[in-house]
Amino acid sequence: MEGVSSPTKQSWKESHKGHSSRVAMLSRPKPGESEVDLLRFQSQFLEAGAAPAVQLVKGSRRRGDAHPDQLPLQDRRDVVMLDNLPDLPPALLPAPAKRAKPSPGHALPHNEDPEERLNRHDQHITAVLSKIVERDTSSVPMTLPVPSGVAFPPVFHRSQERQVKTAASGKRSIFAQEIAARRVSENRVSSAEQVVPSLDAPEGAVPCETPSSRDRSNQLPGRSHGFHRPNLVTGKGLRSKAAEQEVQTIHEENVARLQAMDPEEILKEQQQLLAQLDPSLVAFLRSHSHAQEQTGTEATKEQCPERPSVPVTEEESIMSTCTREPRTGDKAEDRLEGELQPRAPALKLPMTPNKDWLHMDTVELEKLHWTQDLPPLRRQQTQERMQARFSLQGELLAPDADLPTHLGLHHHGEEAERAGYSLQELFHLTRSQVSQQRALALHVLSQIVGRAQAGEFGDRLVGSVLRLLLDAGFLFLLRFSLDDRVDSVIAAAVRALRTLLVAPGDEELLDSTFSWYHGASVFPLMPSQDDKEDEGEDEELTTEKGKTKTPAEGSRPPPDLARHDIIKGLLATNLLPRLRYVLEVTCPGPSVVLDILSVLIRLARHSLESAVRVLECPRLMETIVQEFLPTSWSPIGVGPTPSLYKVPCAAAMKLLRVLASAGRNIAARLLSSFDVRSRLCRFIAEAPHDLALPPEEAESLSTEAFRLWAVAASYGQGGDLYRELYPVLLRALQTLPTELSTRPLQPLAMQRMASLLTLLTQLTLAASNTHPEPTSGAAESCVSAIPPSVTWTHVSGLKPLVEPCLKQALQFLPRPDEWKALGPVPSACLLFLGAYYQAWSQQSSLCPEDWLQDMEHLLDEFLVPLLRLPPLGSLWDSLRACSPLCNPPSCASSPEALPSLVSLGCAGGCPPLSMAGSASPFPFLTALLSLANTLVQIHKGLCGQLAAVLATPGLQNYFLQCVAPAPAPQLTPFSAWALRHEYHLQYLVLSLSQKAALLQPEPATSTALHHAVALVLLSRLLPGSEYLAQELLLSCVFRLEFLPENASGGPEAADFSDGLSLGSSGDPQCRRGALLVQACQDLTSIRSCYLAHCSPARASLLTSQALYRGELLRVPSLLLPVPKGPLLPADWPFQPLIRLYHRASDTPSGLPAADTVGVTMRVLQWVLVLESWRPEVLWAVPPAARLARLMCVYLVDSELFRETPIQHLVAALLARLCRPQVLPSLKLDCPLPGLASFPDLYASFLDHFEAVSFGDHLFGALVLLPLQRRFSVTLRLALFGEHVGVLRALGLPLTQWFLSWLLAEKLPVPLECYTEPAEDSLALLQLYFRALVTGTLRARWCPVLYTVAVAHVNSFIFCQDPKSSDEVKAARRSMLQKVWLLADEGLRQHLLHYKLPNSSLPEGFELYSQLPRLRQQYLQTLPTEVLQNGGVKT
């Protein structure tokens, strides 16, 4: 705005016109003048109308505008205005466009071009750059850079003090000062080099001068250069400007003195000096001098770059370039040279370079060191660990292995004399720019991983090779290598990935057991331990929802996922699209294709989620089906195949089978979307020898086709193919007896026969599901409503064709070698017959007499002769040798097992006498028992003949070993797989035993043993066997038939045993025998209680039931749940009681009394039965854990322990725990299963006792039991320190710990367990003494603990152990003085005259009539005044 503006936006300018007159007329304000005078001066100035001396003008925004705006005359007045505040309100209309206004006094010329004016005043950077003119440097002298002995110029640090500073540096920056100093030094060098005539010397001139004879005379003998500068004295510590001059003066004096001495004198002085100096200092000086020589040599080379090289001839030997021919006339100089500076040995090359060779005109000796012989191999003299080195085949090389160099195992890294490559060197080699080296490194790493998994390294290495590789990033190294552009590197990476993921032997094991009893159902190969972030995830996916990743998993990086699960980490790196690209685009060779298919099979076995991701990877499955499962191909002969594309591949068919095993929806999609039906028809319609493929590949392809169809049939799918291929299947069945008669038996052919029989078994079961029961779920109802495509009429004619196969196979049983070669064929025949009779019996439209007579015919013709064969008895005898339960070490995991990568660990195959060995009896015996159970369930008249297998000695010995107290095998992936099949055999034996017990009037002698096996098996069954656990609870466990002790004098024997051990007497109705009789009568109620609290989840139970009962339309998947542990804990008999305790803790108002009393009484009854007649079942539950469970009875409810039946049962169980043979194993200090802390539980127990016990003796007995001297002092401190009020209600008498009907006058726990050994806790002793002195602990209130406290205090005050600390001695003396001065004469007498504990006496202990002499003498050591005061009171 115009007028007077803010000083920030205005500039002041003085006006010089009329300045003197204004000064004369108006004067400046003087001190003392007021504001009135100032206003008067202002009015006078305005009236005069003169121009002001200082004018406020508007600042120009242009740099070139120096003239201010002229103020209008009408506005020349004193105006004060606010900044940024307009006088008028803003207009609502848009303001007019601004127009350029010329500055006053600078009118624009009309004849000037505006463009020229802009160019003249343009100061933009483009205007400056466009006018750059190169400077003429033709007359400027050129200087070479200063030579340096280092590769890079030294870094300047501000902390370094400058020795040369310019005088007129002023305020120049450090960078400017450094540049100026550098120019000064360059000028000095250039001036010194002016003596050289020219760089381009004429021909024949020497570019660099050599030392003359005069210069040599100024050198020390034996030195290669003159002392033109000091070597050690540098003058860095001097701060004066004359530092260099001082150093040079010292150096010249030293040189002059050395020149005046003879060589002999120099050697003598040198020897004296070396004798006086420290050897380490001498070594340092020599190394420093050697380093300076090397620096000088390099500088000389840089200064003389054009120096011609010395020509090399064949006659001359290759020596070091710094070596000179020694003078022969001066021996002293030679000796001095050898002592001052040891000469490096000459290079001994295996060949003499010739100048005619390519690039050998200039010999660079430092680059020829590698051609020398290797240094001698160092022998290890100590036990120090050495770095592991491996050969190109992955073999671990011994540290002292001296191998020839032509093997390619020596290189120029560390320890060049040792052959082999370390892991670090191999990792370094994978980053090479040469593709062959990358491929070689990956190949060697793959070999190392394979040998490590096979256990070849054993204990020769410290730690795990696989863990070390994975921690170093080996997994992601392979993933990065897959993205390489070179095919050989990709092939090596795929092979290494397969070696890492696919453990050797795992697939062979799972394939060979596919035809076993439920052998197609397997556990997923995924880790069972979840990290904290995965606790909320549901790992056991059973629907297609598993294909979506959880948010927590999707947000985690691949390295974090791979740390817990390698498969998940790999899938997070887009591995599947890369493998699809390799198969689809690069078209690799057969080995790479097989490796990729093996990797995909391993990914599909991981989980349902992984299988879905493999299935849904874009174009992956389409590529595999089209390229490796074509319906037409050119004939392939025997020998290596150049390419697998457009050739049927058995591995591709196996991948489809493994994917189909993951879920019924995947199987349906494979059959419909990928046209797998036509491929099954193509590969099954022709016999293997007609497929125009190599024989082994044709057998494997046909086998996998049968297995894929069998998996689909296990879901009730693929039945329409059966009608199309019915003639083919019949023809294959008819040829089985002929193939079995050929010698020798081919393993692949046996697997194909077993797969065919397994397929027929599943199709027969599908025919039995004609009328499935309706289910609750709507989706399942729709599935069940689908009519089956296979009916009984379709499969009714198969049995006559299978029986000849079984008859032919059973003829090999007496010949063990041929029997082993049969593999699973006999088992598959028996399983088919069981499914056949099960389906036949469910046909309501047929006459039952037909199948009953056919069963009798089967029994008479096949089974009875089989049971009488002696070789069958040898199979029963070999159960113990092949059992994982009886041989826990066979299930131990290998040292290289990784928790993040699950494998069965079957490297090298299984031993013959093992679960999966060739001599294993489990598959055949399990199939035989399955058929026997099916026949007995349908035809009960056959039970007597088939039950004979239960009495075989081999089976009895095996069961005795199974129930013997022994630690269970460690749960590993292989043990879970093996134990599942072993539990199948045990369950089938128990099921047959239960059917026999119901039908036979007399109980068998092995009934009790079978009951014990059923109880132990119930606590061992793994996830997926929920139906078996439910059936055991319903049939064997709570059956009175399996408790023969009830009818054979068991209760009477219990009472007699208690009478001998505890001397019990009283009411007969309250004895243990009567309680056992009542428990046997209440078995039905007990079973209902446990079914309500121990039954598995309904969803899991229905899935398992559909699988084991053959309800194919309800089977969701053949993948079992992850085996994280057994279905029921080892203490499952206490499970309902523990649930009550947790419910009571979560419900402050309390539980209903009826439910609480009923459940508690049933649990205690069942536990009493087990404690009395099946003690081996509770062996896995320690006595301390049982005691903790009994204490929960009192913590569930405040009034529960007052119920008379509860009291009787608790007292009986407590008496069992207090037996002399059990009491030593009662250990409360060790961790207890299912209990976080026993001291915390005991503290809660004391609180409850103090609140609601009212002096209950049984309650008090449970309080006293953990207070024994051998248990932790924490329990006693909790009572005497925090719960002293308990002592008032703990009135249990010494002669009656339990109720009178259990114990009369004999203590179950001796009192000496509380009084011996002497207490050593000073804090507890002080609490004992305080409770006694204050009257909190009295004999009539708490006689047991009163005796204990008196015994320990007496032992403490009279202890004279010289090893006691001063604190203990002082406390002992103080306590003794206080005891001597006690006013309570009775307590004083007890504490001083205590002798021994005796529960028969009223006091509970014996007293000395007179103190022993030693104690009397010890009392005399008390102060006189104490003795006198005590005597007066006495």
Short mmCIF file of N, CA and C in Angstrom, two decimals, residues 1214-1337:
data_model
loop_
_atom_site.label_atom_id
_atom_site.label_comp_id
_atom_site.label_asym_id
_atom_site.label_seq_id
_atom_site.Cartn_x
_atom_site.Cartn_y
_atom_site.Cartn_z
N LEU A 1214 -5.92 -92.96 49.92
CA LEU A 1214 -4.79 -92.42 50.65
C LEU A 1214 -4.00 -93.53 51.33
N ALA A 1215 -4.70 -94.54 51.78
CA ALA A 1215 -4.00 -95.69 52.37
C ALA A 1215 -3.14 -96.41 51.34
N ARG A 1216 -3.60 -96.46 50.06
CA ARG A 1216 -2.79 -97.08 49.02
C ARG A 1216 -1.52 -96.28 48.76
N LEU A 1217 -1.62 -94.96 48.87
CA LEU A 1217 -0.44 -94.13 48.65
C LEU A 1217 0.56 -94.20 49.80
N CYS A 1218 0.08 -94.59 50.99
CA CYS A 1218 0.95 -94.62 52.16
C CYS A 1218 1.53 -96.00 52.44
N ARG A 1219 1.41 -96.89 51.47
CA ARG A 1219 2.01 -98.21 51.65
C ARG A 1219 3.53 -98.10 51.68
N PRO A 1220 4.19 -98.97 52.41
CA PRO A 1220 5.67 -98.88 52.49
C PRO A 1220 6.36 -99.00 51.14
N GLN A 1221 5.81 -99.77 50.20
CA GLN A 1221 6.45 -99.93 48.90
C GLN A 1221 6.17 -98.76 47.97
N VAL A 1222 5.17 -97.93 48.30
CA VAL A 1222 4.83 -96.78 47.45
C VAL A 1222 5.38 -95.48 48.03
N LEU A 1223 5.46 -95.40 49.35
CA LEU A 1223 5.84 -94.14 50.00
C LEU A 1223 7.20 -93.63 49.55
N PRO A 1224 8.24 -94.47 49.38
CA PRO A 1224 9.52 -93.92 48.91
C PRO A 1224 9.46 -93.28 47.53
N SER A 1225 8.53 -93.71 46.68
CA SER A 1225 8.42 -93.11 45.35
C SER A 1225 7.56 -91.86 45.33
N LEU A 1226 7.07 -91.43 46.50
CA LEU A 1226 6.30 -90.19 46.58
C LEU A 1226 7.29 -89.02 46.61
N LYS A 1227 7.45 -88.36 45.47
CA LYS A 1227 8.42 -87.27 45.34
C LYS A 1227 7.68 -86.01 44.90
N LEU A 1228 7.65 -85.05 45.83
CA LEU A 1228 6.93 -83.80 45.58
C LEU A 1228 7.83 -82.70 45.06
N ASP A 1229 9.13 -82.93 45.03
CA ASP A 1229 10.05 -81.87 44.61
C ASP A 1229 10.29 -81.86 43.11
N CYS A 1230 9.96 -82.93 42.41
CA CYS A 1230 10.19 -82.98 40.97
C CYS A 1230 8.95 -82.47 40.23
N PRO A 1231 9.10 -82.03 38.98
CA PRO A 1231 7.93 -81.57 38.21
C PRO A 1231 6.91 -82.68 38.03
N LEU A 1232 5.66 -82.32 38.18
CA LEU A 1232 4.57 -83.29 38.07
C LEU A 1232 3.78 -83.04 36.80
N PRO A 1233 3.37 -84.09 36.09
CA PRO A 1233 2.61 -83.90 34.85
C PRO A 1233 1.25 -83.28 35.13
N GLY A 1234 0.92 -82.27 34.35
CA GLY A 1234 -0.36 -81.61 34.49
C GLY A 1234 -0.45 -80.63 35.63
N LEU A 1235 0.65 -80.35 36.32
CA LEU A 1235 0.64 -79.46 37.49
C LEU A 1235 1.77 -78.47 37.34
N ALA A 1236 1.44 -77.17 37.42
CA ALA A 1236 2.47 -76.15 37.26
C ALA A 1236 3.37 -76.08 38.47
N SER A 1237 2.80 -76.09 39.67
CA SER A 1237 3.61 -75.96 40.89
C SER A 1237 2.86 -76.61 42.03
N PHE A 1238 3.48 -77.61 42.65
CA PHE A 1238 2.85 -78.24 43.81
C PHE A 1238 2.82 -77.31 45.02
N PRO A 1239 3.85 -76.49 45.30
CA PRO A 1239 3.73 -75.54 46.42
C PRO A 1239 2.55 -74.60 46.30
N ASP A 1240 2.23 -74.15 45.08
CA ASP A 1240 1.06 -73.29 44.92
C ASP A 1240 -0.23 -74.04 45.21
N LEU A 1241 -0.30 -75.29 44.75
CA LEU A 1241 -1.48 -76.10 45.06
C LEU A 1241 -1.60 -76.35 46.55
N TYR A 1242 -0.48 -76.57 47.20
CA TYR A 1242 -0.51 -76.83 48.64
C TYR A 1242 -0.91 -75.57 49.41
N ALA A 1243 -0.49 -74.39 48.94
CA ALA A 1243 -0.91 -73.15 49.59
C ALA A 1243 -2.42 -72.97 49.48
N SER A 1244 -2.99 -73.26 48.31
CA SER A 1244 -4.45 -73.20 48.16
C SER A 1244 -5.13 -74.23 49.05
N PHE A 1245 -4.51 -75.38 49.17
CA PHE A 1245 -5.06 -76.42 50.02
C PHE A 1245 -5.09 -75.98 51.48
N LEU A 1246 -4.04 -75.31 51.94
CA LEU A 1246 -4.00 -74.81 53.31
C LEU A 1246 -5.06 -73.73 53.55
N ASP A 1247 -5.23 -72.86 52.56
CA ASP A 1247 -6.29 -71.85 52.69
C ASP A 1247 -7.65 -72.50 52.83
N HIS A 1248 -7.90 -73.50 52.01
CA HIS A 1248 -9.19 -74.19 52.04
C HIS A 1248 -9.37 -74.93 53.38
N PHE A 1249 -8.32 -75.55 53.85
CA PHE A 1249 -8.41 -76.26 55.13
C PHE A 1249 -8.70 -75.29 56.27
N GLU A 1250 -8.04 -74.18 56.26
CA GLU A 1250 -8.24 -73.20 57.33
C GLU A 1250 -9.63 -72.61 57.29
N ALA A 1251 -10.26 -72.60 56.10
CA ALA A 1251 -11.57 -71.97 55.98
C ALA A 1251 -12.71 -72.93 56.26
N VAL A 1252 -12.66 -74.18 55.80
CA VAL A 1252 -13.85 -75.03 55.81
C VAL A 1252 -13.64 -76.38 56.47
N SER A 1253 -12.44 -76.69 56.97
CA SER A 1253 -12.19 -78.06 57.41
C SER A 1253 -12.89 -78.41 58.71
N PHE A 1254 -12.92 -77.46 59.68
CA PHE A 1254 -13.49 -77.72 61.01
C PHE A 1254 -12.83 -78.93 61.67
N GLY A 1255 -11.52 -79.04 61.47
CA GLY A 1255 -10.77 -80.10 62.14
C GLY A 1255 -11.01 -81.48 61.60
N ASP A 1256 -11.43 -81.61 60.34
CA ASP A 1256 -11.65 -82.93 59.75
C ASP A 1256 -10.34 -83.71 59.72
N HIS A 1257 -10.37 -84.93 60.26
CA HIS A 1257 -9.13 -85.70 60.39
C HIS A 1257 -8.60 -86.15 59.03
N LEU A 1258 -9.46 -86.55 58.12
CA LEU A 1258 -8.99 -86.98 56.81
C LEU A 1258 -8.40 -85.81 56.03
N PHE A 1259 -9.05 -84.68 56.14
CA PHE A 1259 -8.53 -83.46 55.54
C PHE A 1259 -7.15 -83.14 56.14
N GLY A 1260 -7.04 -83.27 57.44
CA GLY A 1260 -5.77 -83.01 58.11
C GLY A 1260 -4.68 -83.99 57.72
N ALA A 1261 -5.06 -85.23 57.46
CA ALA A 1261 -4.06 -86.21 57.03
C ALA A 1261 -3.44 -85.81 55.70
N LEU A 1262 -4.25 -85.28 54.78
CA LEU A 1262 -3.71 -84.81 53.52
C LEU A 1262 -2.83 -83.58 53.70
N VAL A 1263 -3.13 -82.76 54.73
CA VAL A 1263 -2.27 -81.62 55.02
C VAL A 1263 -0.92 -82.08 55.56
N LEU A 1264 -0.93 -83.09 56.40
CA LEU A 1264 0.31 -83.53 57.05
C LEU A 1264 1.22 -84.34 56.13
N LEU A 1265 0.66 -85.01 55.15
CA LEU A 1265 1.48 -85.92 54.34
C LEU A 1265 2.62 -85.20 53.61
N PRO A 1266 2.42 -84.00 53.03
CA PRO A 1266 3.55 -83.34 52.36
C PRO A 1266 4.56 -82.68 53.30
N LEU A 1267 4.33 -82.75 54.62
CA LEU A 1267 5.23 -82.06 55.55
C LEU A 1267 6.37 -82.95 56.02
N GLN A 1268 6.59 -84.07 55.40
CA GLN A 1268 7.68 -84.93 55.81
C GLN A 1268 9.02 -84.23 55.58
N ARG A 1269 10.00 -84.66 56.37
CA ARG A 1269 11.30 -83.98 56.38
C ARG A 1269 12.00 -84.06 55.01
N ARG A 1270 11.77 -85.11 54.23
CA ARG A 1270 12.50 -85.28 52.97
C ARG A 1270 11.94 -84.40 51.86
N PHE A 1271 10.79 -83.78 52.10
CA PHE A 1271 10.21 -82.91 51.08
C PHE A 1271 10.75 -81.49 51.23
N SER A 1272 10.37 -80.65 50.31
CA SER A 1272 10.89 -79.29 50.27
C SER A 1272 10.50 -78.51 51.52
N VAL A 1273 11.45 -77.69 52.01
CA VAL A 1273 11.18 -76.86 53.19
C VAL A 1273 10.15 -75.78 52.87
N THR A 1274 9.92 -75.52 51.60
CA THR A 1274 8.93 -74.50 51.23
C THR A 1274 7.54 -74.87 51.72
N LEU A 1275 7.21 -76.15 51.70
CA LEU A 1275 5.89 -76.57 52.16
C LEU A 1275 5.73 -76.33 53.65
N ARG A 1276 6.76 -76.61 54.45
CA ARG A 1276 6.69 -76.38 55.90
C ARG A 1276 6.72 -74.90 56.23
N LEU A 1277 7.48 -74.14 55.48
CA LEU A 1277 7.48 -72.70 55.71
C LEU A 1277 6.13 -72.07 55.38
N ALA A 1278 5.43 -72.64 54.36
CA ALA A 1278 4.11 -72.11 54.02
C ALA A 1278 3.13 -72.30 55.17
N LEU A 1279 3.24 -73.41 55.87
CA LEU A 1279 2.30 -73.66 56.98
C LEU A 1279 2.67 -72.84 58.20
N PHE A 1280 3.93 -72.87 58.64
CA PHE A 1280 4.32 -72.20 59.86
C PHE A 1280 4.56 -70.71 59.67
N GLY A 1281 4.64 -70.26 58.44
CA GLY A 1281 4.87 -68.85 58.21
C GLY A 1281 3.64 -68.08 57.81
N GLU A 1282 2.84 -68.62 56.88
CA GLU A 1282 1.69 -67.89 56.35
C GLU A 1282 0.35 -68.46 56.79
N HIS A 1283 0.31 -69.69 57.26
CA HIS A 1283 -0.95 -70.32 57.63
C HIS A 1283 -0.84 -70.93 59.03
N VAL A 1284 -0.44 -70.11 59.98
CA VAL A 1284 -0.28 -70.60 61.36
C VAL A 1284 -1.63 -70.98 61.95
N GLY A 1285 -2.71 -70.38 61.45
CA GLY A 1285 -4.03 -70.71 61.97
C GLY A 1285 -4.43 -72.16 61.73
N VAL A 1286 -3.78 -72.82 60.80
CA VAL A 1286 -4.07 -74.22 60.55
C VAL A 1286 -3.73 -75.07 61.76
N LEU A 1287 -2.74 -74.64 62.55
CA LEU A 1287 -2.30 -75.44 63.71
C LEU A 1287 -3.40 -75.58 64.74
N ARG A 1288 -4.31 -74.64 64.79
CA ARG A 1288 -5.39 -74.71 65.78
C ARG A 1288 -6.42 -75.78 65.43
N ALA A 1289 -6.58 -76.09 64.10
CA ALA A 1289 -7.60 -77.06 63.67
C ALA A 1289 -7.01 -78.40 63.27
N LEU A 1290 -5.70 -78.54 63.30
CA LEU A 1290 -5.07 -79.76 62.83
C LEU A 1290 -4.93 -80.72 64.02
N GLY A 1291 -6.07 -81.20 64.52
CA GLY A 1291 -6.08 -82.01 65.73
C GLY A 1291 -6.04 -83.50 65.49
N LEU A 1292 -5.37 -83.94 64.46
CA LEU A 1292 -5.28 -85.36 64.18
C LEU A 1292 -4.43 -86.05 65.24
N PRO A 1293 -4.96 -87.09 65.92
CA PRO A 1293 -4.17 -87.74 66.98
C PRO A 1293 -3.01 -88.55 66.40
N LEU A 1294 -2.05 -88.82 67.25
CA LEU A 1294 -0.87 -89.55 66.81
C LEU A 1294 -1.18 -90.98 66.43
N THR A 1295 -2.10 -91.59 67.11
CA THR A 1295 -2.40 -93.00 66.88
C THR A 1295 -3.51 -93.22 65.87
N GLN A 1296 -4.04 -92.15 65.29
CA GLN A 1296 -5.17 -92.33 64.37
C GLN A 1296 -5.10 -91.23 63.30
N TRP A 1297 -4.34 -91.48 62.29
CA TRP A 1297 -4.25 -90.51 61.21
C TRP A 1297 -5.50 -90.53 60.35
N PHE A 1298 -6.04 -91.69 60.12
CA PHE A 1298 -7.21 -91.79 59.28
C PHE A 1298 -8.40 -92.24 60.12
N LEU A 1299 -9.46 -92.46 59.43
CA LEU A 1299 -10.67 -92.84 60.14
C LEU A 1299 -10.50 -94.19 60.82
N SER A 1300 -11.23 -94.40 61.86
CA SER A 1300 -11.04 -95.59 62.69
C SER A 1300 -11.33 -96.88 61.94
N TRP A 1301 -12.14 -96.81 60.90
CA TRP A 1301 -12.43 -98.06 60.18
C TRP A 1301 -11.28 -98.48 59.27
N LEU A 1302 -10.30 -97.60 59.09
CA LEU A 1302 -9.15 -97.96 58.26
C LEU A 1302 -7.94 -98.31 59.11
N LEU A 1303 -7.60 -97.49 60.07
CA LEU A 1303 -6.40 -97.68 60.87
C LEU A 1303 -6.78 -97.57 62.33
N ALA A 1304 -6.31 -98.54 63.07
CA ALA A 1304 -6.63 -98.52 64.50
C ALA A 1304 -5.54 -97.82 65.29
N GLU A 1305 -4.40 -98.44 65.45
CA GLU A 1305 -3.34 -97.87 66.27
C GLU A 1305 -1.99 -97.85 65.57
N LYS A 1306 -1.95 -98.14 64.30
CA LYS A 1306 -0.69 -98.21 63.59
C LYS A 1306 -0.63 -97.09 62.55
N LEU A 1307 0.43 -96.29 62.63
CA LEU A 1307 0.59 -95.17 61.71
C LEU A 1307 1.02 -95.67 60.33
N PRO A 1308 0.36 -95.21 59.26
CA PRO A 1308 0.81 -95.61 57.93
C PRO A 1308 2.12 -94.94 57.53
N VAL A 1309 2.37 -93.75 58.07
CA VAL A 1309 3.61 -93.05 57.83
C VAL A 1309 4.34 -92.95 59.16
N PRO A 1310 5.50 -93.52 59.31
CA PRO A 1310 6.20 -93.46 60.60
C PRO A 1310 6.48 -92.02 60.99
N LEU A 1311 6.43 -91.77 62.29
CA LEU A 1311 6.71 -90.44 62.80
C LEU A 1311 8.15 -90.03 62.54
N GLU A 1312 9.03 -91.01 62.41
CA GLU A 1312 10.43 -90.69 62.11
C GLU A 1312 10.60 -90.02 60.75
N CYS A 1313 9.63 -90.17 59.83
CA CYS A 1313 9.71 -89.47 58.53
C CYS A 1313 9.61 -87.96 58.71
N TYR A 1314 9.09 -87.49 59.86
CA TYR A 1314 8.97 -86.06 60.13
C TYR A 1314 10.09 -85.54 61.02
N THR A 1315 10.65 -86.38 61.86
CA THR A 1315 11.65 -85.92 62.83
C THR A 1315 13.08 -86.19 62.41
N GLU A 1316 13.30 -86.99 61.40
CA GLU A 1316 14.66 -87.31 60.97
C GLU A 1316 14.77 -87.06 59.46
N PRO A 1317 15.93 -86.53 59.05
CA PRO A 1317 17.06 -86.03 59.85
C PRO A 1317 16.74 -84.68 60.47
N ALA A 1318 17.68 -84.12 61.23
CA ALA A 1318 17.47 -82.86 61.92
C ALA A 1318 17.27 -81.74 60.91
N GLU A 1319 16.42 -80.81 61.28
CA GLU A 1319 16.11 -79.68 60.41
C GLU A 1319 17.32 -78.75 60.31
N ASP A 1320 17.64 -78.30 59.09
CA ASP A 1320 18.79 -77.42 58.88
C ASP A 1320 18.39 -76.03 58.42
N SER A 1321 17.09 -75.76 58.31
CA SER A 1321 16.63 -74.43 57.90
C SER A 1321 16.47 -73.57 59.15
N LEU A 1322 17.31 -72.55 59.28
CA LEU A 1322 17.26 -71.67 60.46
C LEU A 1322 15.94 -70.92 60.52
N ALA A 1323 15.44 -70.50 59.39
CA ALA A 1323 14.17 -69.77 59.40
C ALA A 1323 13.04 -70.65 59.90
N LEU A 1324 13.00 -71.90 59.45
CA LEU A 1324 11.94 -72.80 59.91
C LEU A 1324 12.11 -73.13 61.39
N LEU A 1325 13.33 -73.29 61.87
CA LEU A 1325 13.54 -73.56 63.29
C LEU A 1325 13.08 -72.39 64.14
N GLN A 1326 13.32 -71.21 63.69
CA GLN A 1326 12.85 -70.04 64.43
C GLN A 1326 11.32 -69.99 64.44
N LEU A 1327 10.69 -70.39 63.32
CA LEU A 1327 9.23 -70.44 63.29
C LEU A 1327 8.71 -71.53 64.22
N TYR A 1328 9.39 -72.67 64.25
CA TYR A 1328 9.01 -73.72 65.21
C TYR A 1328 9.06 -73.17 66.64
N PHE A 1329 10.15 -72.56 66.98
CA PHE A 1329 10.33 -72.07 68.35
C PHE A 1329 9.31 -70.98 68.68
N ARG A 1330 9.05 -70.09 67.73
CA ARG A 1330 8.08 -69.03 67.99
C ARG A 1330 6.69 -69.61 68.20
N ALA A 1331 6.30 -70.62 67.37
CA ALA A 1331 4.98 -71.22 67.54
C ALA A 1331 4.86 -71.93 68.88
N LEU A 1332 5.94 -72.55 69.35
CA LEU A 1332 5.90 -73.23 70.65
C LEU A 1332 5.85 -72.23 71.79
N VAL A 1333 6.64 -71.19 71.74
CA VAL A 1333 6.73 -70.24 72.84
C VAL A 1333 5.47 -69.40 72.94
N THR A 1334 4.93 -68.98 71.80
CA THR A 1334 3.72 -68.15 71.83
C THR A 1334 2.46 -68.94 72.10
N GLY A 1335 2.52 -70.24 72.14
CA GLY A 1335 1.34 -71.05 72.41
C GLY A 1335 0.50 -71.32 71.20
N THR A 1336 0.97 -70.93 70.00
CA THR A 1336 0.22 -71.23 68.78
C THR A 1336 0.18 -72.71 68.50
N LEU A 1337 1.24 -73.40 68.81
CA LEU A 1337 1.36 -74.84 68.60
C LEU A 1337 1.35 -75.53 69.96
#
